[in-house]
Coordinates of C-alpha atoms in Angstrom, one line a residue:
M62 CA 0.0 0.0 0.0
W63 CA 2.8 2.5 0.9
R64 CA 4.3 2.0 -2.5
I65 CA 1.0 2.8 -4.2
L66 CA 0.6 6.0 -2.1
I67 CA 4.2 7.1 -3.0
S68 CA 3.5 6.5 -6.7
L69 CA 0.3 8.5 -6.6
A70 CA 1.9 11.4 -4.7
L71 CA 4.7 11.5 -7.3
S72 CA 2.3 11.4 -10.2
L73 CA 0.5 14.5 -8.8
R74 CA 3.7 16.4 -8.4
C75 CA 4.8 15.4 -12.0
V76 CA 1.9 17.4 -13.5
K77 CA 3.8 20.6 -12.5
S78 CA 7.2 19.4 -13.7
S79 CA 8.9 18.9 -17.0
A80 CA 11.1 16.1 -15.7
G81 CA 10.3 12.5 -16.5
C82 CA 7.8 10.7 -14.2
A83 CA 8.3 7.1 -14.9
I84 CA 9.4 4.9 -12.1
H85 CA 10.4 1.3 -11.6
Q86 CA 9.7 -0.6 -8.4
D87 CA 9.6 -4.3 -9.1
D88 CA 11.7 -7.2 -10.1
S89 CA 10.6 -6.9 -13.8
F90 CA 13.1 -4.1 -14.4
Q91 CA 16.3 -5.2 -16.0
P92 CA 19.3 -2.8 -15.9
D93 CA 21.6 -2.5 -18.8
H94 CA 24.7 -3.2 -16.7
I95 CA 25.3 -4.8 -13.4
L96 CA 28.3 -4.2 -11.1
R97 CA 28.8 -6.0 -7.8
V98 CA 31.3 -4.6 -5.3
T99 CA 32.9 -7.1 -3.0
A100 CA 35.8 -7.0 -0.5
Q101 CA 38.1 -10.0 -0.5
D102 CA 41.7 -11.2 -0.9
Y103 CA 43.0 -10.5 -4.4
T104 CA 46.4 -11.0 -6.0
E105 CA 48.1 -8.3 -8.0
A106 CA 51.8 -7.8 -8.8
C107 CA 52.5 -11.2 -7.2
T108 CA 51.1 -10.0 -3.9
T109 CA 47.8 -10.8 -2.2
R110 CA 45.9 -7.9 -0.7
Y111 CA 42.4 -7.4 0.9
S112 CA 40.7 -5.2 -1.7
A113 CA 37.4 -3.8 -2.9
L114 CA 36.7 -5.4 -6.3
V115 CA 34.1 -4.9 -9.1
N116 CA 32.6 -8.2 -10.4
G117 CA 35.4 -10.0 -8.7
S118 CA 38.4 -8.3 -10.4
S119 CA 40.5 -5.2 -10.6
P120 CA 39.9 -3.5 -12.9
G121 CA 36.3 -4.3 -13.3
P122 CA 34.6 -5.0 -16.7
E123 CA 34.6 -2.4 -19.4
I124 CA 31.2 -0.7 -19.8
R125 CA 30.2 0.8 -23.2
L126 CA 27.5 3.4 -23.4
K127 CA 25.9 5.2 -26.4
E128 CA 25.8 9.0 -26.6
G129 CA 22.3 10.3 -26.4
Q130 CA 21.0 7.0 -24.9
V131 CA 19.8 6.4 -21.4
S132 CA 21.6 3.5 -19.6
W133 CA 20.9 2.0 -16.3
I134 CA 23.8 0.7 -14.2
R135 CA 22.9 -1.3 -11.1
V136 CA 25.6 -1.3 -8.4
Y137 CA 25.3 -3.9 -5.7
N138 CA 27.2 -3.4 -2.4
D139 CA 28.0 -7.0 -1.4
M140 CA 30.5 -5.9 1.2
K141 CA 29.5 -6.6 4.8
H142 CA 30.8 -3.6 6.7
E143 CA 31.5 -0.8 4.2
N144 CA 29.4 1.7 2.3
T145 CA 30.2 2.3 -1.4
T146 CA 29.1 4.4 -4.4
M147 CA 30.0 4.5 -8.1
H148 CA 31.1 7.6 -9.8
W149 CA 31.1 8.0 -13.6
H150 CA 34.3 9.9 -14.0
G151 CA 33.9 12.7 -16.6
L152 CA 30.1 12.0 -17.2
T153 CA 28.7 13.6 -14.0
A154 CA 26.6 16.3 -15.7
F155 CA 24.9 13.7 -17.8
T156 CA 23.4 11.7 -14.9
A157 CA 20.2 11.8 -12.9
P158 CA 20.4 14.1 -9.7
F159 CA 21.5 11.4 -7.4
S160 CA 23.7 9.5 -9.8
D161 CA 27.0 11.3 -9.5
G162 CA 28.2 8.9 -6.9
T163 CA 29.7 11.3 -4.4
P164 CA 28.8 10.5 -0.8
A165 CA 28.1 13.4 1.5
A166 CA 27.8 15.6 -1.6
S167 CA 25.2 14.3 -4.1
Q168 CA 23.8 11.0 -2.6
W169 CA 23.7 8.8 0.4
P170 CA 26.1 6.0 -0.1
I171 CA 24.9 2.5 -0.8
P172 CA 24.7 0.6 2.5
P173 CA 26.1 -3.0 2.9
G174 CA 23.7 -5.5 1.4
H175 CA 21.9 -2.9 -0.8
F176 CA 22.0 -1.8 -4.4
F177 CA 21.4 1.4 -6.3
D178 CA 20.3 2.0 -9.9
Y179 CA 22.3 4.8 -11.6
E180 CA 20.8 6.5 -14.5
V181 CA 23.3 7.9 -17.1
K182 CA 22.7 9.7 -20.4
P183 CA 25.9 10.8 -22.2
E184 CA 25.2 13.9 -24.2
I185 CA 25.5 14.0 -28.0
G186 CA 29.1 14.9 -28.7
S187 CA 30.5 13.3 -25.5
A188 CA 31.8 10.1 -27.2
G189 CA 35.2 9.4 -25.7
T190 CA 37.2 7.7 -23.0
Y191 CA 36.0 7.7 -19.3
F192 CA 36.1 5.3 -16.3
Y193 CA 34.1 4.5 -13.3
H194 CA 35.2 4.1 -9.7
S195 CA 34.0 4.0 -6.1
H196 CA 34.1 7.5 -4.4
V197 CA 34.2 6.1 -0.8
G198 CA 37.5 6.3 1.2
F199 CA 40.4 4.6 -0.6
Q200 CA 38.2 2.0 -2.5
A201 CA 39.0 3.5 -5.9
V202 CA 42.6 2.1 -5.7
T203 CA 41.0 -1.2 -6.9
A204 CA 37.2 -0.7 -7.3
K205 CA 37.1 0.8 -10.8
G206 CA 36.9 0.0 -14.5
P207 CA 36.9 1.5 -18.0
L208 CA 33.9 3.2 -19.4
I209 CA 33.7 4.1 -23.1
V210 CA 31.0 6.3 -24.7
D211 CA 30.5 5.3 -28.4
S212 CA 29.4 7.8 -31.0
N213 CA 26.3 7.5 -33.2
H214 CA 28.5 8.3 -36.2
P215 CA 31.9 7.3 -37.4
P216 CA 34.8 9.0 -35.5
P217 CA 36.2 12.1 -37.2
I218 CA 39.7 10.4 -37.2
H219 CA 40.0 7.1 -39.0
Y220 CA 41.6 4.0 -37.4
H221 CA 41.2 0.2 -37.8
A222 CA 40.8 -0.9 -34.2
E223 CA 41.2 0.2 -30.7
R224 CA 42.6 -1.0 -27.4
T225 CA 41.8 0.2 -23.9
I226 CA 44.7 0.5 -21.4
I227 CA 43.9 1.4 -17.8
L228 CA 46.7 2.3 -15.5
S229 CA 46.6 1.8 -11.7
D230 CA 48.7 1.6 -8.5
F231 CA 49.4 -1.2 -6.1
F232 CA 49.8 -0.7 -2.3
N233 CA 50.6 -3.5 0.2
E234 CA 48.5 -2.1 3.0
T235 CA 44.8 -2.4 3.0
D236 CA 42.5 0.6 2.4
K237 CA 41.6 0.7 6.1
Q238 CA 45.3 0.7 7.2
I239 CA 46.1 3.4 4.7
I240 CA 43.2 5.7 5.8
D241 CA 43.9 5.1 9.5
G242 CA 47.6 6.1 9.0
L243 CA 46.7 9.2 7.0
T244 CA 44.1 10.5 9.5
S245 CA 45.9 9.6 12.7
S246 CA 47.6 12.1 15.0
N247 CA 50.5 9.7 14.6
F248 CA 50.6 10.3 10.9
T249 CA 51.8 7.4 8.8
W250 CA 52.2 7.8 5.1
S251 CA 50.8 5.1 2.8
G252 CA 54.2 4.5 1.3
E253 CA 54.9 5.1 -2.4
T254 CA 53.4 3.1 -5.2
G255 CA 54.6 -0.5 -5.1
A256 CA 53.8 -1.2 -8.8
I257 CA 52.3 0.5 -11.8
L258 CA 49.6 -1.9 -13.1
V259 CA 48.6 -2.0 -16.8
N260 CA 45.1 -3.6 -17.2
G261 CA 45.7 -5.0 -13.7
K262 CA 49.0 -6.7 -14.5
S263 CA 52.6 -5.9 -13.5
R264 CA 55.9 -7.8 -13.0
Q265 CA 58.8 -6.2 -11.1
A266 CA 61.8 -8.4 -12.1
T267 CA 62.6 -11.2 -14.5
N268 CA 63.4 -13.7 -11.8
S269 CA 60.8 -12.6 -9.2
T270 CA 58.8 -15.3 -7.6
G271 CA 55.1 -15.7 -8.5
S272 CA 53.3 -16.2 -11.7
C273 CA 52.5 -12.6 -12.4
Q274 CA 53.2 -11.3 -15.9
L275 CA 53.5 -8.1 -17.9
A276 CA 50.4 -6.9 -19.6
S277 CA 50.3 -7.5 -23.4
I278 CA 48.7 -5.1 -25.8
S279 CA 48.4 -7.1 -29.1
I280 CA 48.2 -5.5 -32.5
E281 CA 48.6 -6.5 -36.2
P282 CA 51.2 -5.1 -38.6
G283 CA 50.2 -2.3 -40.9
L284 CA 47.0 -1.3 -39.1
S285 CA 46.2 1.9 -37.3
Y286 CA 45.0 1.8 -33.6
R287 CA 43.3 4.1 -31.2
L288 CA 45.0 3.4 -27.8
R289 CA 42.7 4.7 -25.0
F290 CA 44.9 5.4 -22.0
I291 CA 43.1 5.8 -18.7
G292 CA 44.9 7.3 -15.7
A293 CA 43.1 5.4 -12.9
T294 CA 46.1 5.6 -10.5
A295 CA 45.7 6.5 -6.8
L296 CA 48.9 8.5 -6.5
S297 CA 51.1 8.1 -9.5
F298 CA 51.8 10.8 -12.1
I299 CA 53.1 8.7 -15.0
S300 CA 55.3 9.4 -18.0
L301 CA 54.6 6.7 -20.6
A302 CA 56.5 5.9 -23.9
I303 CA 56.5 3.0 -26.4
E304 CA 59.8 1.7 -27.5
S305 CA 60.5 2.6 -31.2
H306 CA 57.0 4.1 -31.7
N307 CA 55.6 7.7 -31.9
V308 CA 51.9 8.4 -31.5
S309 CA 49.5 11.3 -32.1
I310 CA 47.2 12.5 -29.4
I311 CA 43.6 12.7 -30.8
E312 CA 41.5 12.9 -27.6
A313 CA 41.8 14.3 -24.1
D314 CA 39.1 13.6 -21.4
G315 CA 36.4 12.8 -23.9
H316 CA 37.1 15.6 -26.4
F317 CA 38.7 15.1 -29.8
T318 CA 41.7 17.2 -30.4
K319 CA 43.8 18.3 -33.4
P320 CA 46.3 15.5 -33.9
L321 CA 49.5 16.3 -32.0
E322 CA 52.5 14.0 -32.5
T323 CA 54.5 13.0 -29.5
D324 CA 57.0 10.3 -28.3
F325 CA 55.6 10.2 -24.8
L326 CA 52.6 11.0 -22.6
Q327 CA 52.3 12.4 -19.1
I328 CA 49.1 11.1 -17.4
G329 CA 47.9 12.2 -14.0
S330 CA 45.3 10.4 -11.9
G331 CA 41.9 11.0 -13.5
Q332 CA 43.2 12.0 -16.9
R333 CA 42.5 10.1 -20.2
Y334 CA 44.2 10.3 -23.6
S335 CA 43.5 8.6 -26.9
V336 CA 46.4 8.3 -29.2
L337 CA 46.7 7.1 -32.8
L338 CA 49.4 4.5 -33.3
T339 CA 50.4 3.3 -36.8
A340 CA 51.7 -0.2 -36.5
K341 CA 54.9 -1.2 -38.1
S342 CA 54.8 -3.1 -41.4
E343 CA 56.2 -6.6 -41.8
R344 CA 59.2 -5.2 -43.5
E345 CA 59.9 -2.9 -40.6
L346 CA 59.5 -5.7 -38.1
K347 CA 62.0 -7.8 -40.0
R348 CA 64.5 -5.0 -39.8
A349 CA 63.9 -4.5 -36.1
K350 CA 64.4 -8.3 -35.6
T351 CA 61.6 -8.3 -32.9
R352 CA 57.9 -8.5 -32.8
Q353 CA 57.4 -7.1 -29.3
F354 CA 58.3 -3.7 -27.9
Y355 CA 58.2 -2.4 -24.3
I356 CA 55.8 0.2 -23.0
Q357 CA 57.8 2.0 -20.4
L358 CA 56.0 3.7 -17.4
T359 CA 57.8 5.9 -14.9
T360 CA 56.4 7.8 -11.9
L361 CA 57.0 11.5 -11.8
A362 CA 57.2 14.2 -9.0
R363 CA 57.6 11.6 -6.2
P364 CA 60.4 11.1 -3.7
E365 CA 61.1 7.7 -5.2
T366 CA 61.1 6.9 -9.0
L367 CA 59.5 3.6 -10.1
T368 CA 59.8 2.3 -13.6
N369 CA 57.6 -0.6 -14.8
F370 CA 56.7 -2.1 -18.2
A371 CA 54.1 -3.6 -20.4
V372 CA 54.5 -5.2 -23.9
L373 CA 53.2 -4.0 -27.3
N374 CA 53.0 -7.4 -29.1
Y375 CA 52.7 -7.9 -32.9
L376 CA 50.6 -11.0 -33.5
D377 CA 52.2 -13.8 -35.4
G378 CA 50.8 -16.9 -33.7
E379 CA 53.6 -17.2 -31.1
A380 CA 53.0 -16.2 -27.4
P381 CA 54.9 -13.1 -26.3
D382 CA 57.5 -13.2 -23.6
L383 CA 55.7 -11.6 -20.6
R384 CA 58.1 -12.7 -17.9
T385 CA 61.3 -10.8 -19.0
V386 CA 61.6 -7.4 -17.5
P387 CA 64.2 -5.3 -19.5
S388 CA 67.3 -4.3 -17.6
P389 CA 68.5 -1.7 -18.3
P390 CA 65.3 0.1 -19.5
P391 CA 65.2 0.5 -23.3
L392 CA 64.3 4.2 -23.0
P393 CA 66.0 7.1 -21.1
E394 CA 64.6 7.9 -17.6
A395 CA 61.7 10.2 -17.9
K396 CA 61.6 13.7 -16.3
T397 CA 58.7 15.9 -15.5
I398 CA 57.9 18.4 -18.3
Q399 CA 56.3 21.3 -16.4
G400 CA 53.2 22.6 -18.2
W401 CA 53.2 19.8 -20.7
L402 CA 50.7 20.5 -23.6
D403 CA 49.6 23.8 -22.1
Y404 CA 48.6 26.2 -24.9
E405 CA 49.4 23.4 -27.4
L406 CA 46.6 20.9 -27.4
E407 CA 43.5 22.4 -29.2
P408 CA 40.0 21.1 -30.0
L409 CA 39.5 19.3 -33.3
Q410 CA 36.7 21.7 -34.2
S411 CA 36.4 25.4 -33.2
D412 CA 34.4 26.0 -30.0
N413 CA 32.3 29.2 -30.1
E414 CA 31.2 28.7 -26.5
F415 CA 34.6 29.5 -24.9
P416 CA 34.1 32.5 -22.6
G417 CA 36.6 35.3 -23.0
L418 CA 38.0 37.3 -20.1
E419 CA 35.4 40.0 -20.7
E420 CA 32.6 37.5 -19.9
V421 CA 34.0 36.4 -16.6
T422 CA 31.7 37.5 -13.8
R423 CA 33.8 36.3 -10.9
R424 CA 37.4 35.0 -10.3
I425 CA 37.8 32.5 -7.5
I426 CA 41.3 31.9 -6.3
I427 CA 41.8 28.7 -4.3
D428 CA 45.1 28.6 -2.3
V429 CA 46.3 25.0 -1.8
H430 CA 48.8 23.9 0.8
Q431 CA 49.6 21.3 3.4
N432 CA 49.4 22.0 7.1
V433 CA 49.9 20.2 10.4
S434 CA 47.4 20.6 13.3
D435 CA 46.7 17.5 15.4
H436 CA 47.3 15.6 12.1
V437 CA 48.6 16.3 8.6
I438 CA 45.9 17.9 6.4
W439 CA 45.5 19.6 3.0
L440 CA 43.8 23.0 3.0
Q441 CA 41.9 25.0 0.4
N442 CA 41.6 28.7 1.4
G443 CA 42.4 27.6 5.0
Y444 CA 39.9 24.7 5.3
D445 CA 39.9 21.0 4.6
W446 CA 36.9 18.9 3.4
V447 CA 36.4 15.2 4.2
Q448 CA 33.4 12.9 3.7
N449 CA 32.4 12.9 7.4
F450 CA 32.2 16.7 7.5
R451 CA 28.5 16.6 6.6
Q452 CA 25.8 14.9 8.6
S453 CA 23.8 14.4 5.4
P454 CA 24.6 15.1 1.7
Y455 CA 24.4 18.7 0.4
L456 CA 22.0 17.7 -2.3
V457 CA 19.7 16.0 0.2
D458 CA 19.8 19.1 2.4
M459 CA 18.9 21.3 -0.7
Y460 CA 15.8 19.2 -1.4
N461 CA 14.9 19.3 2.2
G462 CA 15.3 23.1 2.4
R463 CA 18.0 22.9 5.0
L464 CA 20.6 24.9 3.1
Q465 CA 20.0 28.7 2.9
T466 CA 21.7 29.2 -0.4
G467 CA 21.1 32.9 -0.5
E468 CA 22.9 33.4 2.8
M469 CA 25.7 31.1 1.7
Y470 CA 26.2 33.1 -1.4
Q471 CA 26.3 36.4 0.5
R472 CA 28.8 35.0 3.0
A473 CA 31.0 33.8 0.1
I474 CA 30.9 37.1 -1.7
S475 CA 31.6 39.1 1.5
R476 CA 34.7 37.0 2.2
G477 CA 36.1 38.0 -1.1
D478 CA 37.4 34.5 -2.1
G479 CA 34.0 33.0 -3.0
F480 CA 34.1 30.5 -0.2
D481 CA 31.4 30.0 2.5
N482 CA 33.4 28.8 5.5
I483 CA 30.3 27.7 7.4
T484 CA 29.2 25.1 4.9
R485 CA 32.7 24.8 3.3
T486 CA 31.3 25.3 -0.2
F487 CA 31.8 27.6 -3.1
P488 CA 28.3 28.8 -4.1
A489 CA 27.5 30.2 -7.5
K490 CA 24.4 31.3 -9.4
I491 CA 23.2 29.9 -12.6
G492 CA 24.4 32.1 -15.5
E493 CA 27.6 33.2 -13.9
V494 CA 30.9 32.7 -15.7
L495 CA 33.6 31.7 -13.2
E496 CA 37.3 31.8 -13.5
I497 CA 38.7 29.3 -11.0
V498 CA 42.4 29.5 -10.2
W499 CA 44.2 26.7 -8.2
Q500 CA 47.2 28.4 -6.6
N501 CA 49.9 26.1 -5.3
Q502 CA 51.7 27.2 -2.2
G503 CA 54.6 26.0 -0.1
T504 CA 53.7 23.8 2.9
F505 CA 53.1 25.8 6.1
T506 CA 55.8 23.9 8.0
N507 CA 58.7 23.5 5.6
G508 CA 57.7 24.9 2.2
G509 CA 57.4 21.6 0.4
V510 CA 55.4 21.6 -2.8
D511 CA 53.4 18.8 -4.5
A512 CA 51.9 18.3 -8.0
H513 CA 48.1 17.8 -8.0
P514 CA 45.7 16.5 -10.7
F515 CA 42.5 18.5 -10.1
H516 CA 39.2 16.9 -11.2
A517 CA 35.9 18.8 -11.9
H518 CA 32.6 16.9 -11.5
G519 CA 29.7 18.3 -13.5
R520 CA 30.2 20.2 -16.7
H521 CA 33.7 20.1 -18.2
V522 CA 35.8 23.2 -17.7
Y523 CA 37.9 25.1 -20.2
D524 CA 41.5 24.6 -19.2
I525 CA 43.1 28.0 -19.8
G526 CA 46.6 27.0 -18.9
G527 CA 49.0 27.1 -16.0
G528 CA 52.4 28.4 -15.0
D529 CA 55.0 29.1 -12.4
G530 CA 54.6 31.6 -9.5
Q531 CA 51.4 33.5 -9.1
Y532 CA 48.5 33.8 -11.6
N533 CA 48.4 36.9 -13.7
A534 CA 45.1 37.2 -15.7
T535 CA 46.3 39.9 -18.1
E536 CA 49.5 38.0 -19.0
N537 CA 47.6 34.7 -19.4
E538 CA 45.0 36.3 -21.7
R539 CA 47.8 37.3 -24.1
R540 CA 48.9 33.7 -24.3
L541 CA 45.3 32.5 -24.9
K542 CA 45.0 34.7 -28.0
L543 CA 47.5 32.3 -29.7
S544 CA 45.5 29.1 -29.0
Q545 CA 42.0 27.8 -28.3
P546 CA 41.6 26.0 -25.0
I547 CA 40.2 22.5 -24.8
Q548 CA 37.6 21.3 -22.4
R549 CA 38.8 18.9 -19.7
D550 CA 37.7 17.4 -16.5
T551 CA 41.1 16.8 -15.0
S552 CA 44.3 18.8 -15.4
I553 CA 47.6 19.1 -13.5
L554 CA 48.6 21.8 -11.0
Y555 CA 52.4 21.5 -11.4
R556 CA 54.7 22.2 -8.5
Y557 CA 57.7 23.7 -10.5
R558 CA 60.0 23.1 -7.5
E559 CA 60.2 20.7 -4.6
K560 CA 60.5 23.4 -1.9
T561 CA 60.0 27.1 -1.5
K562 CA 59.2 29.4 1.4
P563 CA 56.1 28.5 3.5
L564 CA 52.9 29.7 1.7
A565 CA 54.9 31.2 -1.2
P566 CA 53.2 30.8 -4.6
S567 CA 54.7 28.0 -6.7
G568 CA 52.5 27.3 -9.7
W569 CA 48.9 27.7 -10.8
R570 CA 46.2 26.1 -12.9
A571 CA 43.2 28.1 -14.2
W572 CA 39.8 27.1 -15.5
R573 CA 36.7 28.8 -16.9
I574 CA 33.2 27.5 -16.7
R575 CA 29.7 28.7 -17.5
V576 CA 27.5 27.8 -14.6
T577 CA 24.6 26.0 -16.4
D578 CA 24.0 22.7 -14.4
S579 CA 22.5 23.1 -11.0
G580 CA 23.6 20.7 -8.4
V581 CA 26.4 19.8 -6.0
W582 CA 29.7 19.3 -7.8
M583 CA 33.0 18.1 -6.3
Y584 CA 36.2 19.8 -7.4
H585 CA 39.1 17.9 -5.9
C586 CA 42.6 16.6 -6.2
H587 CA 42.3 13.1 -7.7
I588 CA 45.2 11.6 -5.6
L589 CA 43.3 9.4 -3.2
Q590 CA 45.7 10.0 -0.3
H591 CA 45.2 13.8 -0.6
M592 CA 41.4 13.5 -0.8
V593 CA 41.4 11.5 2.4
M594 CA 43.6 14.2 4.0
G595 CA 41.1 16.9 3.1
M596 CA 42.0 18.1 -0.4
Q597 CA 38.5 18.4 -1.7
T598 CA 36.1 21.3 -2.4
V599 CA 32.4 21.5 -3.0
F600 CA 30.8 23.8 -5.6
L601 CA 27.0 24.5 -5.2
F602 CA 25.5 25.6 -8.5
G603 CA 22.1 27.2 -8.2
D604 CA 19.4 27.0 -5.5
L605 CA 16.4 24.8 -4.7
E606 CA 14.3 26.5 -7.3
D607 CA 17.0 25.8 -10.0
I608 CA 17.3 22.2 -8.8
N609 CA 13.5 21.6 -9.1
A610 CA 13.3 23.3 -12.4
Q611 CA 16.1 21.1 -13.8
S612 CA 15.2 17.8 -12.2
G613 CA 11.6 17.9 -11.0
P614 CA 10.2 16.0 -8.0
V615 CA 12.2 13.7 -5.9
D616 CA 11.1 10.5 -4.1
A617 CA 11.6 10.7 -0.3
G618 CA 13.4 7.4 -0.6
Y619 CA 16.5 9.2 -2.0
L620 CA 16.6 11.5 1.0
T621 CA 17.4 9.0 3.8
Y622 CA 20.2 6.6 4.2
G623 CA 19.1 3.2 3.0
G624 CA 15.8 4.7 1.9
S625 CA 13.3 3.1 -0.6
A626 CA 15.4 4.2 -3.6
Y627 CA 18.0 1.6 -2.4
G628 CA 17.0 -2.0 -3.0
N629 CA 18.1 -5.1 -1.1
S630 CA 17.3 -8.8 -1.0
T631 CA 13.8 -8.3 0.5
Y632 CA 12.4 -5.5 -1.7
S633 CA 12.9 -3.7 -5.0
P634 CA 13.8 0.0 -5.0
N635 CA 11.4 2.8 -5.9
V636 CA 13.4 4.5 -8.6
R637 CA 12.5 7.6 -10.6
H638 CA 13.4 7.8 -14.3
Y639 CA 14.6 11.4 -14.8
F640 CA 15.4 11.2 -18.5
D641 CA 12.2 9.5 -19.7

């Protein structure tokens, strides 16, 4: 009876709304994809670790979506003691209101023994390379997988076939041990990356014990390939090169770019690149006297340098050698190229929506540095943000009328930096054009500086460059006249030096965005350790009226932890279809 009453109440509310009003609430509904998150012992890089997995493996299965088409992805939390969510990295503006997958921000997490149906609709023109991952704690180190959006039309750049290559990190300690160490007053660092995994595989040495192997990327001579590289690392900023091969970058973060030839890539956590590789001919392979070439991966901007390998294998019926690790490495040791691709990578087609400096209504400068209080934390404009800061998610509080967005906006404006320190949010009004500047600073205690891959949920931002020292808008505008910025969802705030004076500026990254999509959007460093230590921010776009106008009514089952929008083994969820 209670389900009938809820459906009737929603139907009456839908009369006043333009949003879809279909619901599903029984076992007859079949999602397009099913992901099951478990926690169990799992072996990677010849070492067994207790890990969160998706469908029993890491990485999880590849999901392919169609642009312009609604897809339902059901995520089961089969863990016994941990919450989970799933975030569609790079696609967050194209989801139903509670489908961004950010706990304490846009949805209640999925309780143990429950499941949640995520509704995703990639926009026309968003075909590209993405990935999914849990957004709870440190789970994303293993709970993740590739996500590809296919176009309704042939790609603008021709190739014969494609390969997906997802990069990740290995840590010996469990997620809980790492989080406990990072948040303790007796601070304990997680340690550096133990291995760079390629499609879940890595091998450290030729004679190492265990049956682990190098990853093999198999291709055929004479064909052209789109290699989709996904930076799904927890910590590592990676330089990647392929022995005896150059490539052309053709996509960054879901957007086609003008082809740019390069002999290496720099990939931060959260970034994705597609490159075009032309395979060698049989004649070239005979001259080279080998049919396999090493893909060399090296960590950058860390106290310790780690180099690992995978194999690019030309098919000929014989199994490749995946146990020999080259020593010495076939390629020179990689070094960080500060500002790599800034002002060079351009969109494939002209973008008339890019807002010039004259359209910017507000500039928000976010100072970033590390501090030590009772434990080690990362601060943005003097404050950290962690998942347990909120008693309930911001979006839930917006629907319940608990957030006074007008007052929040006035406090943020009066501070001068756009930040409301009471709710720890950056509020903005629909229609504003924001220029957001991430300003790196020396650590408060000793002046140390780190590099950070910053990720924007929601609408992609225009990356307008970066540089050393302190941001200068006039000088940067001159540089922009020589190139057209691309849209991205993740870009690197470089450090330019290992140490400087405490709080001294040491590098910046700037974005522009038109505020069009109401909601709660996380903007954060994508290094998992830094997120756990507070390096996250929350942008609140619009108010309750804007939320209702965009998304329509909401079932009360979304507004409570484990509510009726979350199914379990005893009942099916009451789920709204926002895109129908």
